[in-house]
Coordinates of C-alpha atoms and ligand atoms in Angstrom, one line a residue:
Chain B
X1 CA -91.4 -106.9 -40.0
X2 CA -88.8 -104.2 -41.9
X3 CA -90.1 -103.3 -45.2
X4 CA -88.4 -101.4 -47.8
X5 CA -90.6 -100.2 -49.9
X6 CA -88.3 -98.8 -52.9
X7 CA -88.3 -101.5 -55.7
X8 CA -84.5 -102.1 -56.6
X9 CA -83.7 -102.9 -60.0
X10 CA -82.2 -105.7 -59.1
X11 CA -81.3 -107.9 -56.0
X12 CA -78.3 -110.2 -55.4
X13 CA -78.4 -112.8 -52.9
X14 CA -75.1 -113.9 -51.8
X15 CA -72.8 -110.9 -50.8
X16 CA -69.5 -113.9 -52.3
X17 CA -67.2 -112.6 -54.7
X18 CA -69.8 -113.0 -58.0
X19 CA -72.5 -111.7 -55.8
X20 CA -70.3 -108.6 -55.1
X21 CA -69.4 -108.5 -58.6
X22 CA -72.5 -108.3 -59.9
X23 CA -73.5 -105.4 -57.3
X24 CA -70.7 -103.7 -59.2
X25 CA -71.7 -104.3 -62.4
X26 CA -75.3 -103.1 -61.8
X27 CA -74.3 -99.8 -61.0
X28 CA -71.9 -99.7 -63.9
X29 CA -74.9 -100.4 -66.1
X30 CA -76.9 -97.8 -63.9
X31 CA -79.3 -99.5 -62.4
X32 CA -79.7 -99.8 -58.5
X33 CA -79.2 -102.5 -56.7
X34 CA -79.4 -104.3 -53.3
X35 CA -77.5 -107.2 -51.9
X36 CA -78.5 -109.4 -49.0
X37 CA -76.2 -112.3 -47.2
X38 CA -77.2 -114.3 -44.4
X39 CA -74.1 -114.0 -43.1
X40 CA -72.5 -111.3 -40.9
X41 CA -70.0 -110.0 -43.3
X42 CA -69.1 -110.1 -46.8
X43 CA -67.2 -112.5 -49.3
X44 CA -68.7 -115.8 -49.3
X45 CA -66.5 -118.4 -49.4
X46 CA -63.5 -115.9 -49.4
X47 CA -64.0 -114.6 -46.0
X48 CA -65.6 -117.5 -44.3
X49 CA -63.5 -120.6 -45.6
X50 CA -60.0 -119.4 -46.7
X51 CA -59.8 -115.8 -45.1
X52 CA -56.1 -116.3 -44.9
X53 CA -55.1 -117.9 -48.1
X54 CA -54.0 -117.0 -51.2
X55 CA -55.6 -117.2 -54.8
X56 CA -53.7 -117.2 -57.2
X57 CA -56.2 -117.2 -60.7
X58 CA -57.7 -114.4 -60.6
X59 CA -57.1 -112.5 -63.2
X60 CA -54.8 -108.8 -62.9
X61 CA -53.9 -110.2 -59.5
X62 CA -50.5 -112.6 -59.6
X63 CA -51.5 -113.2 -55.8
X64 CA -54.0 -112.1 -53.2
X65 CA -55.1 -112.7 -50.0
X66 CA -58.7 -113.8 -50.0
X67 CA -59.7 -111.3 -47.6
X68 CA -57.8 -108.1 -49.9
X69 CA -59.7 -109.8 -52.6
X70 CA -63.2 -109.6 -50.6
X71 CA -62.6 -105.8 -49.5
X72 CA -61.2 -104.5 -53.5
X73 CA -64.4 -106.6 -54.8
X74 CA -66.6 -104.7 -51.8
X75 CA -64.6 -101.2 -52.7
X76 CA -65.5 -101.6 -56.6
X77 CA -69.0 -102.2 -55.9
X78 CA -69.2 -99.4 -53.1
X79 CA -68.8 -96.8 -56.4
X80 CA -72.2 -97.2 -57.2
X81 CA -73.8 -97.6 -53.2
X82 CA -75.7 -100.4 -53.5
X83 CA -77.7 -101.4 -50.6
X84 CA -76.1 -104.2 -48.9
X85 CA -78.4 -105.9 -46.3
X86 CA -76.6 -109.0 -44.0
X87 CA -77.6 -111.7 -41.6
X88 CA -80.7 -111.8 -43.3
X89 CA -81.6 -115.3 -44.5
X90 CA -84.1 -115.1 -48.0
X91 CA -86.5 -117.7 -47.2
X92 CA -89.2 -116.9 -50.3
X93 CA -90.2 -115.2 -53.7
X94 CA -93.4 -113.9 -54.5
X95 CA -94.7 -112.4 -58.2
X96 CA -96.6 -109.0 -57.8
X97 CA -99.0 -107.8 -60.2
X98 CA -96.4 -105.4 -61.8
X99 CA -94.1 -107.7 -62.7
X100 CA -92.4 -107.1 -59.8
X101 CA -90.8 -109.3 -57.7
X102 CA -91.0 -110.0 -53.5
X103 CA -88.8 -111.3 -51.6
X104 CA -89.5 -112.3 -48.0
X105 CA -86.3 -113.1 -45.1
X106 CA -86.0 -114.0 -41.9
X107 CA -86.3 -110.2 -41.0
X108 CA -88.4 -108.0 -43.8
X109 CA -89.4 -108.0 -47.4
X110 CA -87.7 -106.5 -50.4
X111 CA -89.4 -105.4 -53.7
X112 CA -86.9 -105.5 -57.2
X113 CA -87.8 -105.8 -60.9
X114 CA -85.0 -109.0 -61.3
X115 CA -83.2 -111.3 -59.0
X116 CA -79.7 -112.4 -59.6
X117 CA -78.7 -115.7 -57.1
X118 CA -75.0 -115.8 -56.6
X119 CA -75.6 -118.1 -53.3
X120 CA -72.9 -120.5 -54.0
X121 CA -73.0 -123.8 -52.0
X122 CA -76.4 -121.9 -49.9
X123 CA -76.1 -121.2 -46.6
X124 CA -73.4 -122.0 -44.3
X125 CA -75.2 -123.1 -41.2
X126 CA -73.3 -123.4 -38.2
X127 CA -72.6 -127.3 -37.4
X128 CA -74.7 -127.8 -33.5
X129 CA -73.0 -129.1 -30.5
X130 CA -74.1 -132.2 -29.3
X131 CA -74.9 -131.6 -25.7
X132 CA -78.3 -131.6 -24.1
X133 CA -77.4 -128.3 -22.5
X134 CA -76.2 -127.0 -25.4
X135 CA -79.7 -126.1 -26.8
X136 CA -80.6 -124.6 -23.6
X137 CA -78.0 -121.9 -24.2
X138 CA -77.8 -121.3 -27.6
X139 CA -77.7 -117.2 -28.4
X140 CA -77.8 -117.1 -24.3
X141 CA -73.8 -117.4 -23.6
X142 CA -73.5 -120.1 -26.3
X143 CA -72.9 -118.8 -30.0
X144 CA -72.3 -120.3 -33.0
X145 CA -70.8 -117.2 -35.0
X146 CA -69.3 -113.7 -34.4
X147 CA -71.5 -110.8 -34.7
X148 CA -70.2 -108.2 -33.0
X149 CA -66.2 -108.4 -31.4
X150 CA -67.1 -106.1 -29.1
X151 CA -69.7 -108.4 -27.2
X152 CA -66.9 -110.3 -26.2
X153 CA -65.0 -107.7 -24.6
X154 CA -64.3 -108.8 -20.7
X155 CA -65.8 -112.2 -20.9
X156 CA -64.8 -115.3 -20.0
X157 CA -64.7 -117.3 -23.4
X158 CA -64.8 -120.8 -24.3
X159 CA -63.6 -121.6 -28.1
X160 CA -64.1 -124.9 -29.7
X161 CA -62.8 -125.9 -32.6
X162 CA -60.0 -126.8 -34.4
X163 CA -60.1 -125.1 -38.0
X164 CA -58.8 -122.1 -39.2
X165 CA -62.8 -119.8 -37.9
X166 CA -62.5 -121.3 -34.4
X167 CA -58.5 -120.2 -33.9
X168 CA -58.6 -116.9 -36.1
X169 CA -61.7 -115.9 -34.0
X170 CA -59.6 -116.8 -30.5
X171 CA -56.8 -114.9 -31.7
X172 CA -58.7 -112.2 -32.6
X173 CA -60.6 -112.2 -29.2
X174 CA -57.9 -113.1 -26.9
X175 CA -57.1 -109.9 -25.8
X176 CA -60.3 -108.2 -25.3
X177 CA -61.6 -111.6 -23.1
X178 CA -61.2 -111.8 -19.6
X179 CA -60.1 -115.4 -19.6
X180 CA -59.7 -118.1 -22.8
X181 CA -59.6 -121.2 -23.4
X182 CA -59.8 -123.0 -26.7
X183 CA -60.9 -127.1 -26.9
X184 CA -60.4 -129.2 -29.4
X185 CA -61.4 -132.6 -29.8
X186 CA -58.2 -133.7 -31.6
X187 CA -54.5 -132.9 -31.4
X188 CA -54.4 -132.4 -35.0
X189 CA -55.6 -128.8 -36.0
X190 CA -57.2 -128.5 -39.1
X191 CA -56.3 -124.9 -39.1
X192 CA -53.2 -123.2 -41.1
X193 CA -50.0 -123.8 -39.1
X194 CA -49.3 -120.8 -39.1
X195 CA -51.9 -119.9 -36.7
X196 CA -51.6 -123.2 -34.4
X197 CA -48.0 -122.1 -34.3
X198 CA -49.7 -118.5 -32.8
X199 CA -52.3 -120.2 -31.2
X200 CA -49.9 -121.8 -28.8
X201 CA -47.8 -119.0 -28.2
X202 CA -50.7 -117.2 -26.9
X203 CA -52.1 -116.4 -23.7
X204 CA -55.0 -118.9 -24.5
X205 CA -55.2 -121.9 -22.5
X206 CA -55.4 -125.0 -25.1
X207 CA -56.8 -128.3 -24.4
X208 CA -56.6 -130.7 -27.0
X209 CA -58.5 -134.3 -27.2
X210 CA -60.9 -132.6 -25.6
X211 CA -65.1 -132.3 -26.0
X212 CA -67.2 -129.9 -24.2
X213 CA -69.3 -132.6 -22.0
X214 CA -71.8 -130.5 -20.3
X215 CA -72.8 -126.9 -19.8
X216 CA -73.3 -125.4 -16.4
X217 CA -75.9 -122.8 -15.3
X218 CA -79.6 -122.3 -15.0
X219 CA -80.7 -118.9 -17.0
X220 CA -77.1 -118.2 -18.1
X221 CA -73.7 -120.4 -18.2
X222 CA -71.6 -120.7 -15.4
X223 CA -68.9 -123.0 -16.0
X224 CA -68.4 -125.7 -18.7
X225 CA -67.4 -129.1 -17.9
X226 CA -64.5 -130.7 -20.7
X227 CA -63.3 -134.3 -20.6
X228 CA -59.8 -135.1 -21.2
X229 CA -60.1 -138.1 -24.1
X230 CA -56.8 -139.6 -24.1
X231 CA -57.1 -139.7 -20.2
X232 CA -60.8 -140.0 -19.6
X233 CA -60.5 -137.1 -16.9
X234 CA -63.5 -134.3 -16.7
X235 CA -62.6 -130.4 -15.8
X236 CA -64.6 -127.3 -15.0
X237 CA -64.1 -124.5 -16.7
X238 CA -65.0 -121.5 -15.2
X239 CA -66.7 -119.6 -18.3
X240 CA -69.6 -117.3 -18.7
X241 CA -69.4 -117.4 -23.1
X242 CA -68.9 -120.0 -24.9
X243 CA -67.6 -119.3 -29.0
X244 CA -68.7 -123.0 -31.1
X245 CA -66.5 -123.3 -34.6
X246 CA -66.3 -126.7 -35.6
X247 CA -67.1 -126.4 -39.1
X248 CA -70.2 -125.5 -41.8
X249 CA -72.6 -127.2 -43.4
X250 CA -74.0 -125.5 -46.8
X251 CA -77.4 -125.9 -47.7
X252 CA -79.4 -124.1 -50.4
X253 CA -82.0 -124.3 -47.9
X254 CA -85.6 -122.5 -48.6
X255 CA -85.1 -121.6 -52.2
X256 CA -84.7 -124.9 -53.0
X257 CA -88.5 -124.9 -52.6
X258 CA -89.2 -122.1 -54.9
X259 CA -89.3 -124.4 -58.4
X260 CA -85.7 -123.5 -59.8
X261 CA -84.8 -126.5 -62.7
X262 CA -82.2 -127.9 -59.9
X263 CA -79.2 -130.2 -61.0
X264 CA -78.5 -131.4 -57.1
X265 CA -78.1 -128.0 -55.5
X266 CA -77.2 -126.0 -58.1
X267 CA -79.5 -124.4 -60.5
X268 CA -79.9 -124.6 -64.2
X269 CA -79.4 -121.4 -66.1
X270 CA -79.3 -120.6 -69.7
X271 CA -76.3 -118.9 -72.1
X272 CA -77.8 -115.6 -70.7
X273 CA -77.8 -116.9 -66.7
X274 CA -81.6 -117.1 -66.7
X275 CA -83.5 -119.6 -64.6
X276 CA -86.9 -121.4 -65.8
X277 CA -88.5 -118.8 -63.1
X278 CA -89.2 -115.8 -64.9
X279 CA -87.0 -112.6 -64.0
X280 CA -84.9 -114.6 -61.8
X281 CA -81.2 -114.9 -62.7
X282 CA -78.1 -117.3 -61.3
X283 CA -74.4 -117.1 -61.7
X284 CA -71.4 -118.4 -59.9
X285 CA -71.0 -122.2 -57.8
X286 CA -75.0 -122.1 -57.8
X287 CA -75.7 -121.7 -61.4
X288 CA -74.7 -124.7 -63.8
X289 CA -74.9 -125.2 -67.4
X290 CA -73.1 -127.5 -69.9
X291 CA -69.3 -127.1 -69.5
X292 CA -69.6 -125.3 -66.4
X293 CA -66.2 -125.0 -63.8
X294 CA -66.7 -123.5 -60.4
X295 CA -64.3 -120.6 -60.0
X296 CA -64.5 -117.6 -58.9
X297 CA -63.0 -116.2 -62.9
X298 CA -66.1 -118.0 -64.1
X299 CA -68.2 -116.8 -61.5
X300 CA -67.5 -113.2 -62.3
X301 CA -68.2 -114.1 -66.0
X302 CA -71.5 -115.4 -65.5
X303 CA -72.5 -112.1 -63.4
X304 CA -71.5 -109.7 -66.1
X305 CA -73.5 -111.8 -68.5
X306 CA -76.4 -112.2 -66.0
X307 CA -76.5 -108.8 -65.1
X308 CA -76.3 -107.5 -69.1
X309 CA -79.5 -109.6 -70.1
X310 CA -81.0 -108.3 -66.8
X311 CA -80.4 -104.3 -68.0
X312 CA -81.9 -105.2 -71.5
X313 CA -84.9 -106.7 -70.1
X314 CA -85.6 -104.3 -67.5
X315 CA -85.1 -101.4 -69.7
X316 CA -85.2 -102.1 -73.5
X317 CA -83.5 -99.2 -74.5
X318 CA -80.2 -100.6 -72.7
X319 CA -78.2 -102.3 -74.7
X320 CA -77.5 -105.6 -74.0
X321 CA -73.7 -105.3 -75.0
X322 CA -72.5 -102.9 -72.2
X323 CA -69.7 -101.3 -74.3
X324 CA -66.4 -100.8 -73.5
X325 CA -65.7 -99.8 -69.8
X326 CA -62.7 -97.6 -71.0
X327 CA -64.8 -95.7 -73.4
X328 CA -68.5 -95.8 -71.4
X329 CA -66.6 -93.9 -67.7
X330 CA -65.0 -91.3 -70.3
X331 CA -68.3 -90.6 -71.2
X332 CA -69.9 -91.0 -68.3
X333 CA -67.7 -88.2 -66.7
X334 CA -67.7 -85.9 -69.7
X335 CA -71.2 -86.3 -69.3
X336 CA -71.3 -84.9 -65.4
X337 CA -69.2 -82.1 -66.3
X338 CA -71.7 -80.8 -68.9
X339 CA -73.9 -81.0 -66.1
X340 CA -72.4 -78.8 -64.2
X341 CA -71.4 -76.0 -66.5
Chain X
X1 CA -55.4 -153.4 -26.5
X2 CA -58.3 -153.8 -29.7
X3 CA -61.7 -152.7 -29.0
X4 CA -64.4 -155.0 -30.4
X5 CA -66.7 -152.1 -30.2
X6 CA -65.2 -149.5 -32.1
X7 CA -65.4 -149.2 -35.6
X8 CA -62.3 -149.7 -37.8
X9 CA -60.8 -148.0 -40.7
X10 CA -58.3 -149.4 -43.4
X11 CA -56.2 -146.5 -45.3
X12 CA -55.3 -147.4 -48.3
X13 CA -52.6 -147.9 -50.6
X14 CA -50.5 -147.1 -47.1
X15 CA -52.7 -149.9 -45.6
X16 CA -52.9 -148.6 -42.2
X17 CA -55.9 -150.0 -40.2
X18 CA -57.0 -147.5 -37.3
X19 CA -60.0 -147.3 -34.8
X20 CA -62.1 -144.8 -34.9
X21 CA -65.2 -143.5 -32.6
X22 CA -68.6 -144.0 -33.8
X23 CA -69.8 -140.6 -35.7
X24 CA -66.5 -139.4 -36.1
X25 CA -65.3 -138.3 -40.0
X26 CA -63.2 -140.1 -42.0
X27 CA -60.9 -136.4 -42.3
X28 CA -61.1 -136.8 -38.9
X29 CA -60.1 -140.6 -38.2
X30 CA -57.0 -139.8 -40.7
X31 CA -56.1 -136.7 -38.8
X32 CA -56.0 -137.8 -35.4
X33 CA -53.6 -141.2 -36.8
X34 CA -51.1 -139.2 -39.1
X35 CA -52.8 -140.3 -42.0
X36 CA -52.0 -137.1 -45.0
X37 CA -55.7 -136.8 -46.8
X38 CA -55.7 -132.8 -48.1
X39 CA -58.5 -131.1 -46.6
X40 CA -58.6 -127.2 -48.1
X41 CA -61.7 -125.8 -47.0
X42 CA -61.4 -127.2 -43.2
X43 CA -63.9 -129.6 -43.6
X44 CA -66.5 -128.0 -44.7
X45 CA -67.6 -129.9 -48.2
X46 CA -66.4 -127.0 -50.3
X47 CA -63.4 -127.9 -52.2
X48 CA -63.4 -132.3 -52.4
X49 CA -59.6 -132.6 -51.9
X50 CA -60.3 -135.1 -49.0
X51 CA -61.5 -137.1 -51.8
X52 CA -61.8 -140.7 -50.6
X53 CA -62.8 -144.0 -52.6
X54 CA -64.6 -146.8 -50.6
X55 CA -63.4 -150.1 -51.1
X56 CA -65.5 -151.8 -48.4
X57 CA -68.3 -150.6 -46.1
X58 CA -70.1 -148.1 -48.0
X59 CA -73.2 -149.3 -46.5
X60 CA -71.3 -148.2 -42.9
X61 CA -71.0 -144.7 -43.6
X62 CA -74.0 -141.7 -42.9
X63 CA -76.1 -140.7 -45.9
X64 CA -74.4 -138.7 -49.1
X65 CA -76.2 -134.9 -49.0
X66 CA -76.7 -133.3 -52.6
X67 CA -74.4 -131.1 -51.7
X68 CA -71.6 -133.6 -51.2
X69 CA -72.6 -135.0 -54.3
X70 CA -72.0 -131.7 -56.1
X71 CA -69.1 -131.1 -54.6
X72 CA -67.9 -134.1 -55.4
X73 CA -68.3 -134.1 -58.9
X74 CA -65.1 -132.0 -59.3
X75 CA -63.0 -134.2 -57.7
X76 CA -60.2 -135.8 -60.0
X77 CA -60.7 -139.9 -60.4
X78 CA -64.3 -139.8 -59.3
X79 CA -66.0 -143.3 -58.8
X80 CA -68.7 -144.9 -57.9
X81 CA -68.2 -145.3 -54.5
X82 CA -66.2 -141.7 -54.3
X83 CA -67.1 -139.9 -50.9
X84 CA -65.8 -136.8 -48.9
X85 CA -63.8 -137.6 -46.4
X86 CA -64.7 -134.7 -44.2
X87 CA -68.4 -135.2 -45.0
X88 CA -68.6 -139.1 -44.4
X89 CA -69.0 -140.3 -40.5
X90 CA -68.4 -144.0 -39.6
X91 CA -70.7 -146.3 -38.1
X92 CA -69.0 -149.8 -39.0
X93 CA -65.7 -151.1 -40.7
X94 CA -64.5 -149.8 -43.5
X95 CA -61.1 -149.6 -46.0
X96 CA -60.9 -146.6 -48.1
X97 CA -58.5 -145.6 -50.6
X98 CA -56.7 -142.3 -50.7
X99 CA -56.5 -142.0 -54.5
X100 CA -53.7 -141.8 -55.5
X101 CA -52.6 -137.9 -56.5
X102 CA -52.0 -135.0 -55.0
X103 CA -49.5 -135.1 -51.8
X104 CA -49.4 -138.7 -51.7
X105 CA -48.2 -138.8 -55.2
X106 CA -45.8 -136.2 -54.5
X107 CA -44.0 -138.0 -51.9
X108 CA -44.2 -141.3 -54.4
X109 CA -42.6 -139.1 -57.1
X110 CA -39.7 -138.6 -54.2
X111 CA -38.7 -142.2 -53.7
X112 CA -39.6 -142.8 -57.5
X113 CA -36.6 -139.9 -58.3
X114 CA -34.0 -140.9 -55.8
X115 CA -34.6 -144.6 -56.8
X116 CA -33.8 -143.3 -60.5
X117 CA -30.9 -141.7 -59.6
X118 CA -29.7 -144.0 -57.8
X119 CA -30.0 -147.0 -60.6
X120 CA -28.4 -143.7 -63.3
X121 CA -25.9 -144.2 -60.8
X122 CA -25.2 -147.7 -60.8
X123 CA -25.5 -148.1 -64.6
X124 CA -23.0 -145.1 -64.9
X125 CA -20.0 -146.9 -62.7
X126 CA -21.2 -150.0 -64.5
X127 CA -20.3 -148.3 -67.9
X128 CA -17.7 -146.5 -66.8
X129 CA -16.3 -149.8 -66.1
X130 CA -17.1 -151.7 -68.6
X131 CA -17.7 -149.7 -71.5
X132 CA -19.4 -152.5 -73.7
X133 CA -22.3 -152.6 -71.2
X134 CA -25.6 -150.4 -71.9
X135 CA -27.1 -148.7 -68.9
X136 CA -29.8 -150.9 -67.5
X137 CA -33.6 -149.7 -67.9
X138 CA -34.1 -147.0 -65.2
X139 CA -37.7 -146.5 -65.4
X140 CA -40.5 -148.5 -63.7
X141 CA -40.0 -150.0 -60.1
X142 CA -39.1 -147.9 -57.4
X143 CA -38.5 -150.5 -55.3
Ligands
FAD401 C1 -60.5 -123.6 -49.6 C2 -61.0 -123.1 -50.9 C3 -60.1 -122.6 -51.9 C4 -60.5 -122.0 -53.1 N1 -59.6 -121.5 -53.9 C5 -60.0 -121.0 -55.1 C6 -59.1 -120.4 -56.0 O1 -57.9 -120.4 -55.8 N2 -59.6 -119.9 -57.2 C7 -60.9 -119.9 -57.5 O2 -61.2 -119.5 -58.6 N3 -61.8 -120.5 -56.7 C8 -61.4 -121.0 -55.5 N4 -62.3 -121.5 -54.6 C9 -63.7 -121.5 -55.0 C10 -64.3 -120.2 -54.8 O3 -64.2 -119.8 -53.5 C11 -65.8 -120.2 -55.2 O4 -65.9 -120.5 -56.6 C12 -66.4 -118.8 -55.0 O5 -66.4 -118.5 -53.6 C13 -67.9 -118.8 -55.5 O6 -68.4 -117.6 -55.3 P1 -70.0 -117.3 -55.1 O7 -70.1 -115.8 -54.9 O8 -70.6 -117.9 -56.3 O9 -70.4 -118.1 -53.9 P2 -70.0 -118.1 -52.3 O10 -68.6 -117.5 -52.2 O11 -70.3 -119.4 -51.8 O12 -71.0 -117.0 -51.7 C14 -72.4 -117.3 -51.6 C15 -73.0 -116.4 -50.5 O13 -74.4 -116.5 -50.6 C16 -74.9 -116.5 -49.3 N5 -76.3 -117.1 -49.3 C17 -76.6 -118.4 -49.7 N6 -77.9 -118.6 -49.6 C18 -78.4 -117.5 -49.1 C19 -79.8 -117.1 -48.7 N7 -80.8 -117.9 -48.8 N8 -80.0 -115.9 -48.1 C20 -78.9 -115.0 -48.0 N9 -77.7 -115.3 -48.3 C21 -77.4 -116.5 -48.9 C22 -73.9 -117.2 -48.5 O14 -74.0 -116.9 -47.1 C23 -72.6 -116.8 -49.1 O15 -72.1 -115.6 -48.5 C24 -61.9 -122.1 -53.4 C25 -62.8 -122.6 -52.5 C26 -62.4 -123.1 -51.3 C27 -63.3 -123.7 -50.3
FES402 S1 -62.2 -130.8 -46.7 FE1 -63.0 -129.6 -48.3 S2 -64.6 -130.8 -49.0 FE2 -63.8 -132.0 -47.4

């Protein structure tokens, strides 16, 4: 097991837009800070529901793409370097004799003085084929999600799904693949038009009311047989990788388990975003309190709040009011030039 | 040709009855049959536009997760029997009702508007030729 030994200041888990946030607005209050995601990349909800829509309500912005709005929020939060660790699922906390706090994932530990949980609706877990064979293959020519681009490059691929993941990801791979088809069980895409419109002027052979019946091969896949629906009539693909998107299911998963005051799966939190666990903070969809509406304006809201209280509590001498931003950078870099003259 | 077997779905208010395969979701029963129920986050129980409320067969329909439940809670003209479309899979008959905002209401409003000009019309000819008689009362039906 990988263990970091350093003791953050604090530790966000959920690398969505208020987790992101509140990276940022750790640093601005100086204190360091480390951010973990289960998922491959950053922005939450942004990047993995709605990658290619617009919002609208965030304020400064009149529009902007949710993926622009992902990177500026990852690009604000990169001024301070905070340690950003993903596809790494945190499974449980621990309470050390300092006061500090543990926290164990699927692949190492991490020590910080305050948690802040900004893990929206939990984690998105990949919805299963149903398939005998499937399990057989899975992470062994059948995946779930997208790691690496590059570990598609020359293979024959297999995309299912109809929403907006499975036909982004086969646009996005159609070149470097040495064959693709995409199967959907439908003929209605869930996906934007915009991208079925693509989708079918692509090199990528489509099947719609289709489902993947069986998968071939013994210690890796050599062909996949479909079915036809509206015809009842079975084909053989002749893949080696198959890509599965058909959808998420959240889940707030092991910390569920760790005694947070729940209100169905989201937490309870005080005015200052504090949990009834000692040291550990929530803000954004997971937190709730009286009056609470889940948007990502709010969201950032309750991280600067959470992340204020935090500072006061882990160093007293820090205000809890932050100041002004305008006035705090001026000083901040009159400060740095003193230093070096 | 009906199939005993498979389970059937009634959409209302556009009271369209459909067949649907066991385990399939209500988002996608409506899909594959034309049937307009918003669906933003692609299915995924993250925004509760495919908000649906069960008239019959509630019993018929896989178990609620807390995290349908929560995101269900934002969903405009929550009831009891309020489920997510994309979230709920069939096992039996049921009739839902697509409440009644959003793009359903939007096309409504459409019929609703030409049907009002269209009766402004009338009762403007009708004055114009008769100018003792008041316009008639444009508002209410749309039929
Ligand atoms: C289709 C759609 C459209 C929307 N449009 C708007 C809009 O226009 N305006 C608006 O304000 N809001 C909108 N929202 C809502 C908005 O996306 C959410 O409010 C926002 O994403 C919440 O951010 P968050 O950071 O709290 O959580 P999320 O974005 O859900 O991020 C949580 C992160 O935590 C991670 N995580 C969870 N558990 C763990 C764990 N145990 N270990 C490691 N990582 C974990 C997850 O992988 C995820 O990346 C929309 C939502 C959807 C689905
Ligand atoms: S489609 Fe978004 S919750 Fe069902």
């Amino acid at each position: 097991m990988n263990t970091d030994q350093k003791t953050y200041d604090i530790t966000v888990i959920g690398a969505g837009p208020v987790g992101l946030f509140a990276a940022y607005y750790a640093g601005f209050r100086d204190l360091n800070c480390k951010i973990i995601d289960c998922l491959p990349q950053i922005g939450g909800q942004l990047t993995t529901l709605y990658p290619q829509k617009f919002v609208y309500d965030v304020a400064g912005f009149p529009k902007i793409l949710a993926t622009d709005l992902a990177l500026n929020l990852h690009k604000q939060a990169q001024q301070y370097n905070p340690k950003i660790c993903l596809e790494e699922k945190v499974q449980q906390i621990f309470y050390l004799e300092d006061r500090a706090i543990k926290l164990t994932t699927d692949k190492a530990e991490h020590f910080s003085k305050k948690v802040i949980l900004t893990a929206g609706a939990g984690v998105f877990t990949p919805r299963k084929l149903e398939p005998e064979s499937a399990k057989k293959f899975e992470n062994r020519g059948l995946y779930y999600m997208v790691k690496d681009t590059e570990f598609f490059r020359g293979k024959k691929l297999l995309v299912i799904g109809g929403g907006d993941t499975a036909l982004d990801w086969a646009l996005h791979l159609k070149d470097m693949a040495k064959g693709i088809y995409l199967i959907h069980r439908s003929n209605k895409f869930l996906a934007a038009a915009s991208s079925v419109r693509q989708l079918m002027n692509s090199n990528i052979e489509v099947h719609t009311h289709t489902e993947l019946k069986e998968i071939l091969g013994n210690d890796h896949i050599q062909g996949a047989i479909i079915v036809d629906k509206s015809v009842n009539q079975e084909k053989t693909l002749d893949v080696d990788t198959i890509l599965c998107c058909i959808g998420y299911t959240p889940n707030l998963g092991p910390i569920k388990e760790w005694g947070l005051e729940l209100a169905g799966s989201t937490i309870k939190v005080n005015p200052r975003m504090e949990t009834n666990l000692s040291g550990v903070y929530a803000a954004g969809d997971v937190a709730t309190y009286e009056g609470k509406l889940r948007l990502i304006c709010t969201g950032f809201s309750d991280a600067a709040v959470a992340v204020n209280y935090a500072a006061h509590s882990i160093y007293p001498e820090l205000r809890v009011f932050p100041g002004y931003s305008t006035n705090v950078m001026e000083q901040k870099e009159e400060e740095k030039l003193a230093h070096k003259t | 040709m009906v199939d005993e077997l498979m389970p059937k779905v009634t959409f209302l208010p556009v009271n369209k009855t459909v067949e649907a395969e066991e385990g399939q979701s209500l988002l996608d029963v409506a899909m594959d049959n034309d049937i307009r129920l918003e669906h933003n986050c692609g299915g995924n129980c993250a925004c509760s536009t495919c908000h649906v409320i069960v008239k019959d067969g509630m019993e018929k329909l896989s178990r609620k997760t807390e995290e349908e439940q929560d995101e269900l809670e934002e969903a405009e003209g929550l009831a009891p029997t309020s489920r997510l479309g994309c979230q709920s899979k069939i096992y039996g008959d049921i009739i839902v009702e697509i409440p009644p905002y959003r793009s359903s209401l939007l096309n409504e409003d459409v019929t609703k508007i030409e049907a009002l000009i269209k009766e402004k019309e009338k009762a403007l000819n009708l004055s114009r030729s008769n100018p003792a008689s008041q316009p008639s009362q444009t508002e209410g039906k749309t039929e």
